[in-house]
Amino acid sequence: MIARRLFILSILLSGVSACFGQSTSMRGKVTFVTSINAYIKFETTKNIEVGDTLFLYRGNIYSPCLIVKNKSSMSCVAELIKGCEMRIDDEIVHRTNRVEKPGDNEPVKITTGSKIIGTPKSRKNYRGVISAASYSSFSAAQEDVHRTMYRLSFDANHIDNSKFSVETYMNYRQTFRVKDSISTRDKDIFNIYSLAVRYDVSPTMSISLGRKINQKASSLGAMDGLQAEKFFGNFYMGMLVGFRPDIYDYTFNKDLFQYGGYVGIKSENKTMYSQTTLGLMEQDNNGNVDRRYSYFQHSSTIGQKLTLFSSFELDLYNKVNADSMGPVRLTNLYVSVGYQLAKWIDLNVSYDSRKQIIYYETLKTEIERILDNDEARQGIRYRLNLRPVKFINIGANYSRRFQSNDLNVSDNINAYFNWSKVPGLGGMLFINYNDNKSSYLESKIFSFRHSRTIIKDRLDADIYYRIANYTYSSRELVTNQKYYGAGLSYRVAKKMTLSVLGELSTLSSEEDNYRVNARISKNF
């Protein structure tokens, strides 16, 4: 026990000693996310170029997740790399030495619709990340848990300057438990989220085969099968035929056949980007209609000041008591609007309303119960971000979640202060406060984090402290939990990074919990 504590605390101390260097990494925040792109605010984008890779920094781990498509003096529009999930206020890092460098491959023409918009400088037409990570938790009150996770993400466009492209994102997870563990969860899980081949028949038409998420039908999720798309100028149309992954283990399931199509329009110029899609899908289960619905999706950026995203789904099939006709049912609605009021102030408002989706064959025994309790889970969120002076960001957001029957109401207030290039200390300081109140729980969380570069382009480190107070109204129980953590991220080679995180959490004077995470990743 003593040896284990010394090991964890040595990691924490190594993070503390890392606070005596000078940071050179450029850091920003995600301000808006669509199914295709993310919008990131920086203090300046002077050293950022179109085509650069941006890193998501979460849990002391740097993950290449974005490719810059366009930029202004203080913001970037970046395309999401397969398998990456972004959230508003996520921290994004741009490093001075890029993941992608000019290569010896012949240039590939980039097209939008039927128009050739340019031939970029010669670059590698593939990118990928392979990583291995371990997650270990040690507790005196509960059993220790150890997990490993292996991930592979790979995209190759126009292989050897041909019309073929491939993409894949998969992971394999192992969980190691003690012999007398009472857990019944799977120890080994292998998931393929994307594995597809695309063939560009012409500059305006493409065909894909395999498991793939269609960005123009993002709410559909991954599909196993055939997808085709054709542009007619700025207009496009597409079709999808295949199978849904199994709802329990995400493997291939031949009984979950589905098919559909969509039409849309896309336009892009120096001042505006817009894409709108309208589609229709039918999903079966063992030959019978499980769900039939239409969907709408729109995203746009106007003048680099106004961003819009909206989507909704209308269920058109209602089979109850052998009657397949019924009222149209709005199952999902989401709208988000962001506006830059001035160079130093941004405002975002979003609203969502979602109902439980009914699959009439899969959920045969639950249909009437779901329809009898067909409440919409709704939410509204306001976010304000300020940059009063250089290197300082201040932000706050308020969100409210509720149901149409006025139950399960929750209010959340979040505020943060971000100071990069702190005078006399260097690095970046991040302070966050969160207050959440629901019908059964009230929580107050305060966190502090300091991160910096110790050796330029080689070693990064951070330390953090978090205190959480939970009050359970039903049991009149109050708990206080404190977290002390530190981590290091070391660039072993030009495209290889090793990250280590150590954390001590205290639930009470009698209970200490430890967490150790390690990850090594290789970009290629």
Coordinates of C-alpha atoms in Angstrom, one line a residue:
M1 CA 0.0 0.0 0.0
I2 CA 2.8 2.4 0.9
A3 CA 4.8 1.6 -2.2
R4 CA 1.7 2.2 -4.3
R5 CA 1.1 5.6 -2.8
L6 CA 4.7 6.6 -3.3
F7 CA 4.5 5.6 -7.0
I8 CA 1.3 7.7 -7.6
L9 CA 2.6 10.7 -5.6
S10 CA 5.9 10.6 -7.5
I11 CA 4.0 11.1 -10.7
L12 CA 2.1 14.0 -9.1
L13 CA 5.4 15.6 -8.0
S14 CA 6.9 15.2 -11.4
G15 CA 4.0 17.3 -12.7
V16 CA 4.6 20.0 -10.1
S17 CA 8.3 20.2 -11.0
A18 CA 7.3 20.7 -14.6
C19 CA 6.0 24.2 -13.8
F20 CA 9.3 25.9 -14.7
G21 CA 9.4 26.3 -18.5
Q22 CA 8.0 28.4 -21.3
S23 CA 4.9 27.4 -23.3
T24 CA 5.0 27.7 -27.1
S25 CA 1.9 25.7 -28.1
M26 CA -1.0 27.6 -29.4
R27 CA -4.3 26.8 -27.7
G28 CA -7.9 27.5 -28.5
K29 CA -11.5 26.6 -27.6
V30 CA -14.2 24.9 -29.5
T31 CA -17.1 27.3 -29.9
F32 CA -19.4 25.4 -32.2
V33 CA -19.7 21.8 -33.6
T34 CA -21.6 20.3 -36.5
S35 CA -21.6 16.7 -37.7
I36 CA -18.8 17.6 -40.1
N37 CA -16.9 20.6 -38.8
A38 CA -15.8 22.3 -35.6
Y39 CA -15.2 26.0 -35.1
I40 CA -12.2 27.0 -32.9
K41 CA -11.2 30.4 -31.4
F42 CA -7.6 31.3 -30.9
E43 CA -5.8 34.4 -29.7
T44 CA -4.3 34.5 -33.2
T45 CA -4.1 32.2 -36.2
K46 CA -0.9 33.7 -37.5
N47 CA 1.1 30.4 -37.4
I48 CA -1.8 28.2 -38.5
E49 CA -2.1 27.1 -42.1
V50 CA -4.9 25.4 -44.0
G51 CA -4.2 21.7 -43.9
D52 CA -2.6 21.7 -40.4
T53 CA -3.7 19.1 -37.9
L54 CA -5.2 20.3 -34.6
F55 CA -5.1 18.3 -31.4
L56 CA -7.9 17.7 -28.9
Y57 CA -6.5 17.9 -25.4
R58 CA -8.5 15.9 -22.9
G59 CA -7.4 13.9 -19.8
N60 CA -3.8 14.9 -20.4
I61 CA -3.9 13.2 -23.8
Y62 CA -3.3 14.9 -27.2
S63 CA -5.4 13.3 -29.9
P64 CA -5.2 14.5 -33.6
C65 CA -8.8 15.2 -34.3
L66 CA -9.1 18.2 -36.7
I67 CA -7.8 19.3 -40.1
V68 CA -8.0 23.1 -40.8
K69 CA -10.2 23.9 -43.8
N70 CA -10.4 27.7 -43.5
K71 CA -9.3 30.4 -41.1
S72 CA -9.7 34.1 -40.2
S73 CA -7.4 36.2 -38.0
M74 CA -8.7 34.6 -34.8
S75 CA -10.7 31.5 -35.7
C76 CA -10.5 28.3 -37.7
V77 CA -13.0 26.0 -39.4
A78 CA -11.7 22.5 -39.2
E79 CA -13.0 19.1 -40.4
L80 CA -13.5 16.3 -37.9
I81 CA -11.2 13.3 -38.3
K82 CA -13.1 10.0 -38.2
G83 CA -13.8 8.7 -34.7
C84 CA -13.3 12.0 -32.9
E85 CA -16.1 13.6 -30.9
M86 CA -16.0 17.3 -30.1
R87 CA -17.8 19.3 -27.4
I88 CA -18.2 23.0 -27.0
D89 CA -15.4 24.5 -24.8
D90 CA -13.0 21.5 -25.5
E91 CA -9.4 22.6 -25.5
I92 CA -7.7 22.5 -28.9
V93 CA -3.9 22.7 -29.4
H94 CA -1.9 23.6 -32.5
R95 CA 1.7 22.5 -32.4
T96 CA 4.5 24.3 -34.3
N97 CA 5.7 21.0 -35.9
R98 CA 2.9 19.6 -38.0
V99 CA 1.7 16.0 -38.1
E100 CA 1.4 16.2 -41.9
K101 CA 4.4 17.3 -44.0
P102 CA 4.8 17.7 -47.8
G103 CA 5.5 14.3 -49.3
D104 CA 6.6 12.9 -52.6
N105 CA 3.1 11.9 -53.8
E106 CA 1.7 13.6 -56.9
P107 CA -1.0 16.2 -56.1
V108 CA -4.6 15.2 -56.1
K109 CA -7.2 17.7 -57.4
I110 CA -9.8 18.7 -54.8
T111 CA -13.4 19.0 -56.0
T112 CA -16.6 20.4 -54.6
G113 CA -19.6 19.4 -56.5
S114 CA -18.6 19.4 -60.2
K115 CA -16.1 22.3 -59.8
I116 CA -12.3 21.8 -59.4
I117 CA -11.3 24.4 -56.8
G118 CA -7.6 23.8 -56.9
T119 CA -4.5 21.6 -56.7
P120 CA -2.8 21.9 -53.3
K121 CA 0.9 21.6 -52.6
S122 CA 2.1 18.0 -52.7
R123 CA 1.2 16.3 -49.4
K124 CA 0.8 12.8 -48.2
N125 CA -2.7 11.7 -49.1
Y126 CA -3.1 9.5 -46.1
R127 CA -3.1 10.0 -42.3
G128 CA -3.6 7.8 -39.4
V129 CA -3.1 7.2 -35.7
I130 CA -2.5 4.0 -33.8
S131 CA -2.4 4.0 -30.0
A132 CA -2.3 1.8 -27.0
A133 CA -3.5 3.0 -23.6
S134 CA -3.9 1.6 -20.1
Y135 CA -6.3 2.8 -17.4
S136 CA -5.9 1.6 -13.8
S137 CA -7.9 2.4 -10.7
F138 CA -6.9 1.4 -7.2
S139 CA -9.4 1.7 -4.3
A140 CA -9.5 0.6 -0.7
A141 CA -13.3 0.4 -0.7
Q142 CA -13.9 -1.3 -4.1
E143 CA -12.1 -3.8 -6.3
D144 CA -9.2 -2.5 -8.4
V145 CA -9.9 -2.1 -12.1
H146 CA -7.4 -2.3 -15.0
R147 CA -8.2 -1.8 -18.7
T148 CA -6.3 -1.5 -21.9
M149 CA -7.5 0.1 -25.1
Y150 CA -6.0 -0.2 -28.6
R151 CA -7.2 2.2 -31.3
L152 CA -6.6 2.5 -35.0
S153 CA -7.8 5.4 -37.2
F154 CA -6.7 5.6 -40.8
D155 CA -7.7 7.5 -43.9
A156 CA -6.1 7.2 -47.3
N157 CA -7.5 9.4 -50.1
H158 CA -6.9 8.4 -53.7
I159 CA -4.4 5.6 -53.0
D160 CA -1.4 5.9 -55.4
N161 CA -3.3 8.7 -57.2
S162 CA -6.1 6.2 -58.1
K163 CA -9.9 6.6 -57.7
F164 CA -9.9 4.4 -54.5
S165 CA -9.9 5.7 -51.0
V166 CA -10.2 3.8 -47.6
E167 CA -11.1 4.8 -44.1
T168 CA -11.2 2.9 -40.8
Y169 CA -11.7 3.5 -37.1
M170 CA -11.7 0.6 -34.7
N171 CA -10.7 -0.2 -31.1
Y172 CA -10.2 -3.2 -28.9
R173 CA -10.8 -3.1 -25.1
Q174 CA -9.7 -5.5 -22.5
T175 CA -10.7 -5.5 -18.8
F176 CA -8.7 -7.3 -16.2
R177 CA -10.5 -8.3 -13.0
V178 CA -9.8 -10.2 -9.8
K179 CA -10.8 -13.9 -9.8
D180 CA -13.7 -13.4 -7.4
S181 CA -15.1 -10.3 -9.3
I182 CA -19.0 -10.1 -9.3
S183 CA -19.1 -8.1 -12.5
T184 CA -20.8 -9.8 -15.5
R185 CA -19.7 -7.3 -18.2
D186 CA -17.6 -8.5 -21.1
K187 CA -13.9 -8.6 -20.6
D188 CA -12.9 -8.2 -24.2
I189 CA -14.8 -5.9 -26.7
F190 CA -13.8 -5.3 -30.3
N191 CA -15.7 -2.5 -32.1
I192 CA -15.4 -1.4 -35.7
Y193 CA -16.9 2.0 -36.1
S194 CA -15.8 2.6 -39.6
L195 CA -14.3 0.3 -42.3
A196 CA -15.1 1.3 -45.9
V197 CA -13.7 1.7 -49.4
R198 CA -14.8 4.6 -51.6
Y199 CA -14.5 4.7 -55.4
D200 CA -14.8 8.0 -57.2
V201 CA -16.5 7.2 -60.4
S202 CA -16.0 10.8 -61.6
P203 CA -15.3 14.2 -59.9
T204 CA -19.0 14.4 -59.2
M205 CA -19.9 10.9 -58.2
S206 CA -18.7 8.4 -55.6
I207 CA -19.6 5.0 -54.3
S208 CA -18.7 3.6 -50.9
L209 CA -18.9 0.0 -49.6
G210 CA -18.5 -1.1 -46.0
R211 CA -19.3 0.3 -42.6
K212 CA -19.5 4.1 -42.8
I213 CA -21.2 7.1 -41.3
N214 CA -22.7 9.4 -43.9
Q215 CA -22.1 13.0 -42.8
K216 CA -25.2 14.1 -44.7
A217 CA -27.2 11.7 -42.6
S218 CA -25.3 11.9 -39.3
S219 CA -28.3 10.9 -37.2
L220 CA -28.5 7.6 -39.0
G221 CA -25.1 6.5 -37.5
A222 CA -22.9 3.8 -39.0
M223 CA -24.3 1.5 -41.8
D224 CA -23.0 -1.7 -43.3
G225 CA -23.6 -1.6 -47.0
L226 CA -23.6 0.4 -50.2
Q227 CA -23.7 4.2 -50.4
A228 CA -23.6 6.3 -53.5
E229 CA -23.7 10.1 -54.1
K230 CA -23.9 12.3 -57.2
F231 CA -23.5 16.1 -57.6
F232 CA -25.3 18.2 -60.2
G233 CA -23.6 21.5 -59.8
N234 CA -24.4 22.6 -56.3
F235 CA -27.2 20.1 -56.0
Y236 CA -26.6 16.5 -54.9
M237 CA -28.5 13.3 -54.3
G238 CA -27.6 10.0 -52.6
M239 CA -28.8 6.5 -51.8
L240 CA -28.1 4.1 -49.0
V241 CA -28.7 0.3 -48.9
G242 CA -27.5 -2.0 -46.2
F243 CA -27.8 -3.1 -42.6
R244 CA -27.8 -1.5 -39.1
P245 CA -25.2 -2.8 -36.7
D246 CA -26.5 -5.0 -34.0
I247 CA -28.1 -2.9 -31.2
Y248 CA -26.4 -5.0 -28.4
D249 CA -22.8 -5.7 -29.5
Y250 CA -22.4 -3.5 -32.7
T251 CA -21.6 -6.4 -34.9
F252 CA -23.0 -7.2 -38.3
N253 CA -26.7 -8.2 -38.2
K254 CA -28.3 -9.4 -41.4
D255 CA -31.9 -9.1 -40.0
L256 CA -31.6 -5.3 -39.6
F257 CA -32.0 -4.3 -43.3
Q258 CA -32.4 -0.6 -44.2
Y259 CA -32.5 1.6 -47.3
G260 CA -33.2 5.2 -48.2
G261 CA -32.1 8.3 -50.1
Y262 CA -31.6 12.0 -49.8
V263 CA -31.3 15.2 -51.8
G264 CA -29.6 18.4 -50.9
I265 CA -27.8 21.6 -51.9
K266 CA -24.3 22.8 -51.0
S267 CA -22.8 26.2 -51.6
E268 CA -19.4 27.7 -50.5
N269 CA -17.6 31.0 -51.1
K270 CA -15.3 33.4 -49.2
T271 CA -18.2 34.7 -47.0
M272 CA -20.5 31.8 -46.7
Y273 CA -20.7 28.0 -46.4
S274 CA -24.1 26.2 -46.4
Q275 CA -25.3 22.7 -46.7
T276 CA -28.9 21.4 -46.5
T277 CA -30.1 17.8 -46.8
L278 CA -33.5 16.2 -46.8
G279 CA -33.8 12.4 -46.7
L280 CA -36.1 9.4 -46.2
M281 CA -35.2 6.1 -44.5
E282 CA -36.9 2.8 -43.9
Q283 CA -35.5 0.3 -41.3
D284 CA -36.6 -3.3 -41.1
N285 CA -36.2 -6.1 -38.7
N286 CA -36.4 -9.7 -40.1
G287 CA -38.3 -8.5 -43.1
N288 CA -40.9 -6.3 -41.3
V289 CA -41.0 -2.5 -41.1
D290 CA -39.3 -1.4 -37.8
R291 CA -39.1 2.3 -38.4
R292 CA -39.8 4.7 -41.3
Y293 CA -38.9 8.4 -41.0
S294 CA -37.6 11.5 -42.8
Y295 CA -34.8 13.7 -41.7
F296 CA -33.6 17.3 -42.3
Q297 CA -30.1 18.7 -41.6
H298 CA -28.7 22.1 -42.2
S299 CA -25.4 23.8 -41.4
S300 CA -24.1 27.2 -42.4
T301 CA -21.5 29.8 -41.7
I302 CA -22.3 33.4 -42.8
G303 CA -19.6 36.1 -42.9
Q304 CA -17.5 34.2 -40.3
K305 CA -19.8 35.8 -37.7
L306 CA -23.0 33.8 -37.8
T307 CA -23.1 29.9 -37.5
L308 CA -26.3 27.8 -37.8
F309 CA -27.0 24.2 -37.3
S310 CA -30.4 22.5 -37.2
S311 CA -31.8 19.0 -37.6
F312 CA -35.0 17.1 -37.0
E313 CA -36.6 13.7 -37.6
L314 CA -40.2 12.9 -38.4
D315 CA -41.4 9.4 -37.8
L316 CA -43.9 8.4 -40.6
Y317 CA -44.8 4.9 -39.4
N318 CA -47.0 4.0 -36.5
K319 CA -48.0 0.4 -36.2
V320 CA -50.2 -0.1 -33.1
N321 CA -53.0 -2.7 -33.0
A322 CA -52.3 -3.8 -36.6
D323 CA -52.8 -0.2 -37.8
S324 CA -49.8 1.0 -39.8
M325 CA -51.2 4.5 -40.3
G326 CA -51.0 7.2 -37.6
P327 CA -50.0 10.8 -36.9
V328 CA -46.6 12.0 -37.9
R329 CA -44.4 12.0 -34.8
L330 CA -41.5 14.6 -34.3
T331 CA -38.9 12.5 -32.5
N332 CA -35.8 14.8 -32.7
L333 CA -35.3 18.5 -33.0
Y334 CA -32.1 20.4 -32.5
V335 CA -31.3 24.1 -33.3
S336 CA -28.0 26.0 -32.6
V337 CA -27.2 29.6 -33.4
G338 CA -23.9 31.3 -32.7
Y339 CA -23.0 34.9 -33.4
Q340 CA -19.9 37.0 -32.9
L341 CA -21.2 40.3 -31.6
A342 CA -17.7 41.8 -31.7
K343 CA -14.1 40.7 -31.9
W344 CA -14.1 40.0 -28.2
I345 CA -17.6 38.6 -27.5
D346 CA -19.4 35.5 -28.8
L347 CA -22.9 34.3 -28.1
N348 CA -24.5 30.9 -28.7
V349 CA -28.0 29.6 -28.1
S350 CA -29.2 26.1 -28.6
Y351 CA -32.4 24.1 -28.1
D352 CA -33.1 20.4 -28.4
S353 CA -36.2 18.3 -28.0
R354 CA -36.0 14.5 -28.2
K355 CA -38.4 11.6 -27.8
Q356 CA -37.6 7.9 -27.4
I357 CA -37.5 6.4 -30.8
I358 CA -39.8 3.4 -31.3
Y359 CA -38.7 0.4 -33.4
Y360 CA -42.0 -1.4 -33.8
E361 CA -40.5 -4.8 -34.3
T362 CA -37.6 -4.6 -32.0
L363 CA -39.7 -3.1 -29.1
K364 CA -42.9 -5.0 -29.6
T365 CA -43.5 -5.5 -25.9
E366 CA -42.9 -1.9 -25.0
I367 CA -44.7 0.1 -27.7
E368 CA -47.8 1.0 -25.7
R369 CA -45.8 2.0 -22.6
I370 CA -43.6 4.3 -24.6
L371 CA -46.5 5.9 -26.4
D372 CA -48.4 6.4 -23.1
N373 CA -45.4 8.2 -21.7
D374 CA -44.3 10.0 -24.9
E375 CA -42.7 13.0 -23.2
A376 CA -40.2 15.1 -24.9
R377 CA -36.9 15.6 -23.2
Q378 CA -36.0 19.2 -23.8
G379 CA -33.2 21.5 -23.2
I380 CA -32.1 25.0 -23.8
R381 CA -28.5 26.4 -23.5
Y382 CA -27.0 29.9 -23.5
R383 CA -23.3 30.5 -23.8
L384 CA -21.3 33.7 -23.6
N385 CA -17.6 34.0 -24.3
L386 CA -15.5 37.2 -23.7
R387 CA -12.0 38.1 -24.6
P388 CA -11.6 41.4 -22.7
V389 CA -7.8 41.6 -23.1
K390 CA -5.2 39.7 -25.0
F391 CA -4.5 36.1 -23.7
I392 CA -7.6 36.1 -21.4
N393 CA -10.9 34.3 -22.1
I394 CA -13.8 34.4 -19.8
G395 CA -17.0 32.4 -20.4
A396 CA -20.2 31.3 -18.9
N397 CA -23.2 29.2 -19.9
Y398 CA -26.5 28.3 -18.5
S399 CA -28.5 25.2 -19.5
R400 CA -31.9 23.9 -18.4
R401 CA -33.1 20.3 -19.0
F402 CA -36.8 19.3 -18.5
Q403 CA -39.5 17.1 -19.8
S404 CA -42.8 18.1 -21.4
N405 CA -44.6 16.8 -18.2
D406 CA -42.5 19.2 -16.1
L407 CA -40.6 16.3 -14.4
N408 CA -36.8 15.7 -14.2
V409 CA -36.0 19.4 -14.3
S410 CA -32.3 20.3 -13.9
D411 CA -30.4 23.6 -14.1
N412 CA -26.7 23.9 -14.8
I413 CA -24.4 27.0 -14.5
N414 CA -20.9 26.8 -15.7
A415 CA -18.2 29.6 -15.7
Y416 CA -14.6 29.5 -16.7
F417 CA -11.5 31.7 -16.8
N418 CA -8.6 31.0 -19.2
W419 CA -5.3 32.8 -19.1
S420 CA -2.6 31.9 -21.6
K421 CA 1.0 33.1 -21.3
V422 CA 0.6 34.0 -17.6
P423 CA 3.2 36.7 -16.7
G424 CA 6.0 35.4 -14.5
L425 CA 4.7 31.9 -14.5
G426 CA 4.2 31.0 -18.2
G427 CA 2.0 28.3 -19.6
M428 CA -1.8 28.4 -19.4
L429 CA -4.1 28.7 -16.3
F430 CA -7.6 27.4 -16.5
I431 CA -10.2 27.8 -13.7
N432 CA -13.7 26.4 -13.9
Y433 CA -16.8 26.4 -11.7
N434 CA -19.9 24.3 -12.2
D435 CA -23.2 24.3 -10.3
N436 CA -25.9 21.7 -11.1
K437 CA -29.3 21.2 -9.4
S438 CA -31.9 18.6 -10.1
S439 CA -34.8 17.0 -8.3
Y440 CA -32.5 14.5 -6.6
L441 CA -29.0 15.9 -6.6
E442 CA -27.2 19.2 -6.2
S443 CA -23.5 19.4 -7.1
K444 CA -20.9 22.2 -6.9
I445 CA -17.5 21.6 -8.6
F446 CA -14.5 23.8 -8.7
S447 CA -11.4 23.0 -10.7
F448 CA -8.0 24.5 -11.3
R449 CA -5.5 23.5 -14.0
H450 CA -2.1 24.8 -15.1
S451 CA -0.4 23.4 -18.2
R452 CA 2.8 24.3 -20.0
T453 CA 5.5 23.2 -22.3
I454 CA 8.7 22.2 -20.5
I455 CA 10.9 21.4 -23.5
K456 CA 9.9 23.0 -26.8
D457 CA 8.2 20.5 -29.1
R458 CA 9.2 17.7 -26.8
L459 CA 7.7 17.7 -23.3
D460 CA 4.4 19.1 -22.0
A461 CA 3.0 18.9 -18.4
D462 CA 0.1 20.0 -16.4
I463 CA -1.2 19.8 -12.8
Y464 CA -4.8 20.1 -11.6
Y465 CA -7.0 20.2 -8.5
R466 CA -10.7 19.7 -8.3
I467 CA -13.2 19.7 -5.4
A468 CA -16.7 18.4 -5.8
N469 CA -19.6 18.7 -3.3
Y470 CA -22.6 16.4 -3.8
T471 CA -25.9 16.8 -1.9
Y472 CA -28.5 14.0 -2.3
S473 CA -31.9 15.4 -1.4
S474 CA -33.6 12.0 -1.0
R475 CA -31.1 10.7 1.5
E476 CA -30.0 14.0 3.0
L477 CA -26.5 12.9 2.3
V478 CA -23.6 15.2 1.6
T479 CA -20.3 14.0 0.2
N480 CA -17.1 15.9 -0.5
Q481 CA -14.5 14.6 -3.0
K482 CA -11.1 16.1 -3.8
Y483 CA -8.9 15.3 -6.8
Y484 CA -5.2 15.9 -7.2
G485 CA -3.7 15.1 -10.5
A486 CA -0.7 15.7 -12.8
G487 CA 0.5 14.5 -16.1
L488 CA 3.3 14.5 -18.6
S489 CA 3.2 14.3 -22.4
Y490 CA 6.6 13.4 -24.0
R491 CA 7.2 13.4 -27.8
V492 CA 9.4 10.3 -28.1
A493 CA 9.9 10.8 -31.8
K494 CA 8.7 13.1 -34.5
K495 CA 5.3 11.5 -34.7
M496 CA 5.2 9.4 -31.5
T497 CA 3.9 10.7 -28.1
L498 CA 3.9 9.1 -24.7
S499 CA 1.4 10.5 -22.1
V500 CA 1.1 9.6 -18.4
L501 CA -1.5 10.8 -15.9
G502 CA -1.6 10.2 -12.1
E503 CA -4.5 11.1 -9.9
L504 CA -5.4 10.9 -6.2
S505 CA -9.0 11.3 -5.1
T506 CA -10.2 11.4 -1.5
L507 CA -13.8 10.7 -0.7
S508 CA -13.4 10.9 3.1
S509 CA -10.6 10.7 5.6
E510 CA -10.7 6.9 5.4
E511 CA -10.9 6.4 1.6
D512 CA -8.2 7.2 -0.9
N513 CA -8.6 6.3 -4.6
Y514 CA -5.8 6.3 -7.2
R515 CA -5.9 6.4 -11.0
V516 CA -3.0 5.9 -13.4
N517 CA -3.4 6.3 -17.1
A518 CA -0.7 5.8 -19.8
R519 CA -0.9 6.2 -23.6
I520 CA 1.5 5.9 -26.5
S521 CA 0.4 7.0 -29.9
K522 CA 2.0 7.0 -33.3
N523 CA 0.9 9.2 -36.2
F524 CA 1.7 8.3 -39.8

